Each structure stands twice: as structure tokens, then as C-alpha cells.
DNA sequence: CGGGGTGGTCTACTTTTGAGACCATAGGCC
DNA sequence: GGCCTATGGTCTCAAAAGTAGACCACCCCG
């Protein structure tokens, strides 16, 4: 069995690969320390929150109020919207301002840091739209093979 | 109350902002069609899977076998690892090859498309490590204010 | 001949999420 | 004057998803 020499096609340059080393660093020592959790895991817990990125994108054009956000995203429950916004606020990506109108309205906006997070988000969305067709094709193929009669 | 004119600080250029329009496009018409789901939602469902990105990163250096992956990630259950790998395989980001050794071993590797996904992932991780300190500082501040005595 | 490593699956148990009721207030409509 | 709407949430309960760990068949190593 001549296994191909391990290694993937080269797409990333050395600097880019170095960035991903952060992930492996944590494996060595910082595993137990929550305080010193590697940024990868820490931030991926946010990004890995289904709604976080959606909220960031929804706020990318302009500040929005709570219910406008809910309408924009569509299928998010109030509960998760509240929770995600709180987390985002705590992390300093989103600001929350209450206007003492008759029924008080609350406006959420990206902070400077939140705005800066859009840069990688755009990269992600670009990649997603560029490969969406290929992915859907791959899924169809996979499902066909799985369902295929023996 | 002089509300600031709506709009966020300018960080993204016009092209980048155009990319994010994809999100709003879906709101108009494709809302009901699962088949035509906008790429944003579709791919964010993957990214929004807590483990997907971690697996991609773990595979970024070299192909890995199932149990090596589990050890690398650490706190993922077999169940979720299996499930996430299947999804990734179905989406065409990861390939699965079985070697008929004594106890059969299975090697997972990034496909070309999977490799290309590392580009935005690197962007994300870069951003994460660059802002990790600021985020933790923001959390501390937030928690202090919340816990503060009236 | 027992223990460990292979890649998973299956079955509980636990945590997270979603759907919807509820709240106080006020404005517009008729 | 009533009624419905909208505001931003919180609360509760049911459903969905995730975790932990047993189990499996197989073989090598000691």
C-alpha cells in the first residue's frame, strides 16, 4: 500500500499556516487553564454559535433595533437573539443603547471591534458563495451513492 | 436626543460590503426554498457547527486518522466527530479513505476544496488571536459592571 | 490469554434550543 | 372608551441536540 506522502495540496503560504499553529499550541500546555484558553477555541465558541455571525452580518449595514434584527434573521427565537446579543455585547463586539421612548426602544450597533470582525466574516461569506454550487453538487453525489441500490 | 446618524465606522470597502448583501437578498424571495437557500445560511450552518472548523484546522497540517483527530481536538465525543466528519465528507471538504489493515484504519484528509476553505478560516483565526486580549478585557469589564453593587 | 488500539454504533442521561405565553405601557383606530 | 399593535424582554415547558460510556469484532503484544 503506497500511501501518498502525507501532506495536503499547497494553498496556504507559510505565514498562513503559522497562524493555524495556535490550535496545536493549546494541545500542549494550556489545556487545563480556562483563563488561558487558546484564542482559537475561545473565539470558535462564539463563531460556532449558529447565530453570532448572522447577527454580525445583519448589523453590518446599520445599527438595528431588537425586533428589526429578529425580522431580518427570520428564524431566530427571541430567547436566542437576546442571549447572543448579550454575549456579543459582553465580548465588546456590539453596543447596546436604550432610548427612553414611550415603549423603550433598544438599538444595537457594531463597535469598532465588531466592525473589524467583518473582515474575516466577509472572507467566509465570499468563500461560501464561491463554493456553494460545488458543495451542493457534492451533496447530491454523496446522497446518490448512499441511496444507490447494492 | 441627537442620535448619531446611522451607519458604522468604515472598515470595509464597497466590494466587501457587497458580499454581505447576499444575506439580505435571501430575505426577499428565497426564504421558502430550501434548495435555493442563500449560501450564507447554508454555509453558516456548517461553520456554526462547533466542531467543523476545529476539524478543518486539525486536518490542515496533514491527513489524520479518526482517533488521532479525536485526540487532537480533545473534548469532542466520538459521536460528534463521526457526525461532523460525515457532513464534511458529504460537502466535499474532506475525503475518507479506509486502509484494509488488520484493525482497519481510516484516514481523513482535506480535499482541494477543503484546503481552500482554510483561507477564510485563517482570516478568522488571525482576527481571533489579534483581538483575544481585547475581548477578554471587555468581558472582565462587563462582568465587573454587572456584578457591581447598586 | 488478558489488555490495548482500530473505527464506529447504540443507549441512556443532560444540556441547549425553540415556541409561545406574559408583562407594562402607549399610540392609533374606530 | 375599548381593542389591537408594537416595544424588549423574561419565564416555562417540550423538543432537539450533545455527551458519556458501554459494546463490538478483530488482532497484536507481552
CSV table of C-alpha atoms (C1' of nucleotides) in Angstrom, one decimal, chain D residues 1 8 19 27 29-30:
chain,number,residue,atom,x,y,z
D,1,DG,C1',-63.6,54.3,25.6
D,8,DG,C1',-37.8,44.5,24.5
D,19,DT,C1',-22.2,13.9,26.0
D,27,DC,C1',-5.6,-8.7,16.1
D,29,DC,C1',2.0,-7.7,22.0
D,30,DG,C1',3.6,-9.4,26.1
